[in-house]
PDB file of C-alpha atoms and ligand atoms in Angstrom:
ATOM      1  CA  MET N  12     -15.245  19.922   2.072  1.00 68.00           C
ATOM      2  CA  THR N  13     -15.012  17.823  -0.929  1.00 61.00           C
ATOM      3  CA  ALA N  14     -18.121  15.753  -2.213  1.00 58.00           C
ATOM      4  CA  SER N  15     -16.709  12.692  -0.464  1.00 73.00           C
ATOM      5  CA  GLY N  16     -16.918  14.711   2.774  1.00 85.00           C
ATOM      6  CA  LYS N  17     -13.256  14.897   3.294  1.00 95.00           C
ATOM      7  CA  TYR N  18     -11.476  17.925   4.128  1.00 98.00           C
ATOM      8  CA  SER N  19      -8.581  18.265   1.513  1.00 98.00           C
ATOM      9  CA  VAL N  20      -5.259  19.949   1.882  1.00 98.00           C
ATOM     10  CA  LEU N  21      -2.730  20.759  -0.855  1.00 98.00           C
ATOM     11  CA  MET N  22       0.930  21.301   0.234  1.00 99.00           C
ATOM     12  CA  VAL N  23       2.779  23.362  -2.275  1.00 99.00           C
ATOM     13  CA  CYS N  24       6.396  24.474  -2.875  1.00 98.00           C
ATOM     14  CA  LEU N  25       8.468  25.254  -5.725  1.00 98.00           C
ATOM     15  CA  GLY N  26       9.657  21.851  -7.169  1.00 98.00           C
ATOM     16  CA  ASN N  27       7.393  19.454  -5.073  1.00 98.00           C
ATOM     17  CA  ILE N  28      10.368  17.218  -4.386  1.00 98.00           C
ATOM     18  CA  CYS N  29      11.581  18.492  -0.997  1.00 98.00           C
ATOM     19  CA  ARG N  30       9.264  20.627   1.256  1.00 98.00           C
ATOM     20  CA  SER N  31       5.734  19.939   0.024  1.00 98.00           C
ATOM     21  CA  PRO N  32       6.016  16.194  -0.147  1.00 98.00           C
ATOM     22  CA  ALA N  33       7.740  16.116   3.269  1.00 98.00           C
ATOM     23  CA  ALA N  34       4.810  18.257   4.529  1.00 99.00           C
ATOM     24  CA  GLN N  35       2.320  16.008   2.941  1.00 98.00           C
ATOM     25  CA  ALA N  36       3.896  12.940   4.814  1.00 98.00           C
ATOM     26  CA  VAL N  37       4.098  14.873   8.237  1.00 98.00           C
ATOM     27  CA  MET N  38       0.456  15.921   7.879  1.00 98.00           C
ATOM     28  CA  GLN N  39      -0.605  12.444   6.718  1.00 98.00           C
ATOM     29  CA  ARG N  40       0.941  10.894   9.913  1.00 98.00           C
ATOM     30  CA  LEU N  41      -0.674  13.353  12.272  1.00 98.00           C
ATOM     31  CA  VAL N  42      -4.022  12.791  10.607  1.00 98.00           C
ATOM     32  CA  ASP N  43      -3.569   9.145  10.866  1.00 98.00           C
ATOM     33  CA  ALA N  44      -2.451   9.351  14.537  1.00 98.00           C
ATOM     34  CA  ARG N  45      -5.603  11.151  15.527  1.00 97.00           C
ATOM     35  CA  GLY N  46      -7.823   8.473  13.848  1.00 97.00           C
ATOM     36  CA  LEU N  47      -8.937  11.043  11.027  1.00 97.00           C
ATOM     37  CA  THR N  48      -7.532   9.112   8.002  1.00 97.00           C
ATOM     38  CA  GLU N  49     -11.066   9.012   6.431  1.00 96.00           C
ATOM     39  CA  ARG N  50     -11.824  12.546   7.108  1.00 97.00           C
ATOM     40  CA  PHE N  51      -8.803  14.028   5.194  1.00 98.00           C
ATOM     41  CA  HIS N  52      -7.266  14.049   1.751  1.00 98.00           C
ATOM     42  CA  ILE N  53      -3.624  15.333   1.706  1.00 98.00           C
ATOM     43  CA  ASP N  54      -1.751  15.875  -1.485  1.00 98.00           C
ATOM     44  CA  SER N  55       1.114  18.040  -2.713  1.00 98.00           C
ATOM     45  CA  ALA N  56       2.204  19.894  -5.752  1.00 99.00           C
ATOM     46  CA  GLY N  57       4.745  22.302  -7.130  1.00 98.00           C
ATOM     47  CA  LEU N  58       4.670  25.737  -8.842  1.00 98.00           C
ATOM     48  CA  GLY N  59       7.574  24.709 -11.297  1.00 98.00           C
ATOM     49  CA  GLY N  60       7.505  21.669 -13.590  1.00 96.00           C
ATOM     50  CA  TRP N  61      11.270  20.726 -13.598  1.00 97.00           C
ATOM     51  CA  HIS N  62      10.677  17.504 -11.583  1.00 98.00           C
ATOM     52  CA  VAL N  63       7.242  16.281 -12.654  1.00 98.00           C
ATOM     53  CA  GLY N  64       6.948  12.512 -12.325  1.00 98.00           C
ATOM     54  CA  ASP N  65       9.988  12.521 -10.009  1.00 98.00           C
ATOM     55  CA  LEU N  66      10.130  10.947  -6.453  1.00 98.00           C
ATOM     56  CA  PRO N  67      11.188  13.493  -3.758  1.00 98.00           C
ATOM     57  CA  ASP N  68      14.827  14.540  -3.693  1.00 98.00           C
ATOM     58  CA  LYS N  69      16.961  11.643  -2.358  1.00 98.00           C
ATOM     59  CA  ARG N  70      18.359  14.049   0.328  1.00 98.00           C
ATOM     60  CA  MET N  71      14.772  14.764   1.514  1.00 98.00           C
ATOM     61  CA  ARG N  72      14.055  10.888   1.656  1.00 98.00           C
ATOM     62  CA  VAL N  73      17.195  10.135   3.451  1.00 98.00           C
ATOM     63  CA  HIS N  74      16.534  12.648   6.198  1.00 98.00           C
ATOM     64  CA  ALA N  75      12.825  11.846   6.364  1.00 98.00           C
ATOM     65  CA  ARG N  76      13.312   7.858   6.789  1.00 98.00           C
ATOM     66  CA  PRO N  77      14.760   7.815  10.403  1.00 98.00           C
ATOM     67  CA  ARG N  78      11.745   9.762  11.508  1.00 98.00           C
ATOM     68  CA  GLY N  79       9.526   7.248  10.027  1.00 98.00           C
ATOM     69  CA  TYR N  80       8.394   8.900   6.846  1.00 98.00           C
ATOM     70  CA  GLU N  81       8.643   7.108   3.577  1.00 97.00           C
ATOM     71  CA  LEU N  82       8.273   9.740   0.771  1.00 98.00           C
ATOM     72  CA  ASN N  83       6.787   8.072  -2.300  1.00 97.00           C
ATOM     73  CA  HIS N  84       4.922  11.026  -3.967  1.00 98.00           C
ATOM     74  CA  ARG N  85       5.375  11.680  -7.524  1.00 98.00           C
ATOM     75  CA  ALA N  86       6.024  15.302  -8.264  1.00 98.00           C
ATOM     76  CA  ARG N  87       3.309  17.312 -10.250  1.00 98.00           C
ATOM     77  CA  CYS N  88       2.484  20.879 -10.990  1.00 98.00           C
ATOM     78  CA  VAL N  89      -0.314  22.928  -9.331  1.00 98.00           C
ATOM     79  CA  GLN N  90      -3.242  23.157 -11.887  1.00 98.00           C
ATOM     80  CA  ALA N  91      -6.199  25.306 -12.103  1.00 98.00           C
ATOM     81  CA  SER N  92      -8.569  22.645 -10.877  1.00 98.00           C
ATOM     82  CA  ASP N  93      -6.598  22.409  -7.549  1.00 98.00           C
ATOM     83  CA  PHE N  94      -8.051  25.835  -6.627  1.00 98.00           C
ATOM     84  CA  GLU N  95     -11.513  24.257  -6.861  1.00 98.00           C
ATOM     85  CA  ASP N  96     -10.893  20.885  -5.669  1.00 98.00           C
ATOM     86  CA  PHE N  97      -8.881  21.660  -2.326  1.00 98.00           C
ATOM     87  CA  ASP N  98     -10.267  23.334   0.789  1.00 98.00           C
ATOM     88  CA  LEU N  99      -6.968  24.655   1.880  1.00 98.00           C
ATOM     89  CA  ILE N 100      -3.650  25.362  -0.272  1.00 99.00           C
ATOM     90  CA  VAL N 101      -0.617  25.675   1.920  1.00 99.00           C
ATOM     91  CA  GLY N 102       2.461  27.508   0.538  1.00 99.00           C
ATOM     92  CA  MET N 103       5.819  26.992   2.349  1.00 98.00           C
ATOM     93  CA  ASP N 104       7.102  30.467   1.947  1.00 98.00           C
ATOM     94  CA  ALA N 105       5.842  33.900   1.032  1.00 98.00           C
ATOM     95  CA  GLY N 106       6.997  33.545  -2.728  1.00 98.00           C
ATOM     96  CA  ASN N 107       4.991  30.425  -2.840  1.00 98.00           C
ATOM     97  CA  VAL N 108       1.917  32.176  -1.485  1.00 98.00           C
ATOM     98  CA  ASP N 109       2.301  35.252  -3.749  1.00 98.00           C
ATOM     99  CA  GLU N 110       2.593  33.039  -6.735  1.00 98.00           C
ATOM    100  CA  LEU N 111      -0.628  30.967  -5.517  1.00 98.00           C
ATOM    101  CA  CYS N 112      -2.595  34.076  -5.189  1.00 98.00           C
ATOM    102  CA  ASP N 113      -1.638  35.184  -8.597  1.00 98.00           C
ATOM    103  CA  ARG N 114      -3.053  31.999 -10.138  1.00 98.00           C
ATOM    104  CA  ALA N 115      -6.035  31.814  -8.100  1.00 98.00           C
ATOM    105  CA  ALA N 116      -9.013  32.815 -10.384  1.00 98.00           C
ATOM    106  CA  THR N 117     -11.328  34.200  -7.785  1.00 98.00           C
ATOM    107  CA  ILE N 118     -11.101  35.837  -4.281  1.00 98.00           C
ATOM    108  CA  GLU N 119     -12.575  32.719  -2.930  1.00 98.00           C
ATOM    109  CA  GLN N 120      -9.807  30.673  -4.328  1.00 98.00           C
ATOM    110  CA  GLN N 121      -7.219  33.283  -2.939  1.00 98.00           C
ATOM    111  CA  ASN N 122      -8.741  32.808   0.522  1.00 98.00           C
ATOM    112  CA  LYS N 123      -7.869  29.225   0.425  1.00 98.00           C
ATOM    113  CA  VAL N 124      -4.260  30.126   0.326  1.00 98.00           C
ATOM    114  CA  VAL N 125      -2.247  30.186   3.667  1.00 98.00           C
ATOM    115  CA  MET N 126       1.440  29.931   4.541  1.00 98.00           C
ATOM    116  CA  MET N 127       2.815  27.092   6.565  1.00 98.00           C
ATOM    117  CA  GLY N 128       5.282  29.590   8.304  1.00 98.00           C
ATOM    118  CA  ASP N 129       2.353  31.285  10.033  1.00 98.00           C
ATOM    119  CA  TYR N 130       1.729  27.838  11.939  1.00 98.00           C
ATOM    120  CA  ILE N 131       5.381  27.650  13.294  1.00 98.00           C
ATOM    121  CA  ARG N 132       5.174  27.730  17.128  1.00 98.00           C
ATOM    122  CA  ARG N 133       8.348  26.264  18.476  1.00 98.00           C
ATOM    123  CA  TYR N 134      10.924  28.066  16.338  1.00 98.00           C
ATOM    124  CA  PRO N 135      10.341  31.936  16.759  1.00 95.00           C
ATOM    125  CA  HIS N 136      13.232  32.633  14.391  1.00 96.00           C
ATOM    126  CA  TYR N 137      11.381  31.164  11.293  1.00 98.00           C
ATOM    127  CA  ASP N 138       8.252  32.521   9.731  1.00 97.00           C
ATOM    128  CA  TYR N 139       8.587  30.414   6.580  1.00 98.00           C
ATOM    129  CA  VAL N 140       9.921  26.897   5.505  1.00 98.00           C
ATOM    130  CA  PRO N 141      13.178  27.588   3.824  1.00 98.00           C
ATOM    131  CA  ASP N 142      14.151  26.057   0.401  1.00 98.00           C
ATOM    132  CA  PRO N 143      16.659  23.325   1.232  1.00 97.00           C
ATOM    133  CA  TYR N 144      17.512  22.495  -2.342  1.00 96.00           C
ATOM    134  CA  TYR N 145      20.884  24.221  -2.337  1.00 94.00           C
ATOM    135  CA  GLU N 146      21.708  23.613   1.256  1.00 92.00           C
ATOM    136  CA  GLY N 147      23.351  20.919   3.169  1.00 94.00           C
ATOM    137  CA  SER N 148      21.982  18.320   5.587  1.00 96.00           C
ATOM    138  CA  GLU N 149      20.936  20.866   8.161  1.00 97.00           C
ATOM    139  CA  GLY N 150      18.715  22.393   5.667  1.00 98.00           C
ATOM    140  CA  PHE N 151      16.693  19.183   5.382  1.00 98.00           C
ATOM    141  CA  GLU N 152      16.617  18.591   9.057  1.00 98.00           C
ATOM    142  CA  LEU N 153      15.346  22.048   9.694  1.00 98.00           C
ATOM    143  CA  VAL N 154      12.541  21.482   7.019  1.00 98.00           C
ATOM    144  CA  LEU N 155      11.427  18.349   8.987  1.00 98.00           C
ATOM    145  CA  ASP N 156      11.724  20.145  12.309  1.00 98.00           C
ATOM    146  CA  LEU N 157       9.699  23.150  11.119  1.00 98.00           C
ATOM    147  CA  LEU N 158       7.156  20.901   9.609  1.00 98.00           C
ATOM    148  CA  GLU N 159       6.657  18.675  12.374  1.00 98.00           C
ATOM    149  CA  ASP N 160       5.977  21.828  14.476  1.00 98.00           C
ATOM    150  CA  SER N 161       3.870  23.588  12.017  1.00 98.00           C
ATOM    151  CA  CYS N 162       1.585  20.725  10.673  1.00 98.00           C
ATOM    152  CA  GLU N 163       0.394  20.151  14.286  1.00 98.00           C
ATOM    153  CA  CYS N 164      -0.620  23.852  14.693  1.00 98.00           C
ATOM    154  CA  LEU N 165      -2.136  23.784  11.184  1.00 98.00           C
ATOM    155  CA  LEU N 166      -4.048  20.525  12.085  1.00 98.00           C
ATOM    156  CA  ASP N 167      -5.468  22.019  15.252  1.00 98.00           C
ATOM    157  CA  SER N 168      -6.591  25.198  13.415  1.00 98.00           C
ATOM    158  CA  ILE N 169      -8.404  23.205  10.689  1.00 98.00           C
ATOM    159  CA  LEU N 170     -10.162  20.944  13.198  1.00 98.00           C
ATOM    160  CA  GLN N 171     -11.188  23.994  15.203  1.00 97.00           C
ATOM    161  CA  GLN N 172     -12.373  26.069  12.243  1.00 96.00           C
ATOM    162  CA  ASN N 173     -14.218  23.172  10.662  1.00 95.00           C
ATOM    163  CA  ASN N 174     -15.750  21.707  13.786  1.00 90.00           C
ATOM    164  CA  ILE N 175     -14.143  18.341  13.021  1.00 88.00           C
ATOM    165  CA  LEU N 176     -14.420  16.138  15.950  1.00 81.00           C
ATOM    166  CA  GLN N 177     -11.624  13.729  16.812  1.00 79.00           C
TER     167      GLN N 177
HETATM  168  P1  4NP H 225      11.251  22.363  -3.160  1.00 85.79           P
HETATM  169  O1  4NP H 225      12.711  22.442  -3.406  1.00 85.79           O
HETATM  170  O2  4NP H 225      10.475  23.524  -3.577  1.00 85.79           O
HETATM  171  O3  4NP H 225      11.241  22.263  -1.531  1.00 85.79           O
HETATM  172  O4  4NP H 225      10.730  21.119  -3.818  1.00 85.79           O
HETATM  173  C1  4NP H 225      13.054  22.753  -4.723  1.00 85.79           C
HETATM  174  C2  4NP H 225      13.349  21.792  -5.571  1.00 85.79           C
HETATM  175  C3  4NP H 225      13.775  22.010  -6.839  1.00 85.79           C
HETATM  176  C4  4NP H 225      14.153  23.513  -7.253  1.00 85.79           C
HETATM  177  C5  4NP H 225      14.067  24.421  -6.363  1.00 85.79           C
HETATM  178  C6  4NP H 225      13.476  24.069  -5.203  1.00 85.79           C
HETATM  179  N1  4NP H 225      14.589  23.557  -8.707  1.00 85.79           N
HETATM  180  O5  4NP H 225      15.018  24.639  -8.820  1.00 85.79           O
HETATM  181  O6  4NP H 225      14.699  22.595  -9.469  1.00 85.79           O
END
């Protein structure tokens, strides 16, 4: 829990322009819908710096909009202080999680890292959120389907483990 009393979650992918800003928006809406806006801080960041300062990929924004998500996050890189500042750091796939664990300075920081795929319930063929960057439209829809499912499960798990009352 941060000094502000908010539980903070950092969504992480490679570029911070497709999966993690979408995950941030999906989780924020769930938190808001449950009346928990003041109890959470949700952010996202990327492991690579290619798109720092950019809005999310146009294709991701176009696919997110009909579902009611306006993606306006500006891409930023994961930084050392994130491992201190956030309660939970969520990688989208195993590569993200390995890299995050490598960058963590302590075991305590490593223990903050989880994989979004572990929270997928309704899509048993997926245990990670695949990178849509080189895919077609279906890849972006799939990312949103997987995130809408997994974020709900992740939020339930956070609430339960931290005794946060709704
Ligand atoms: P993301 O997708 O990790 O879901 O944001 C990618 C975006 C950009 C690149 C790779 C993945 N890239 O190589 O530039």
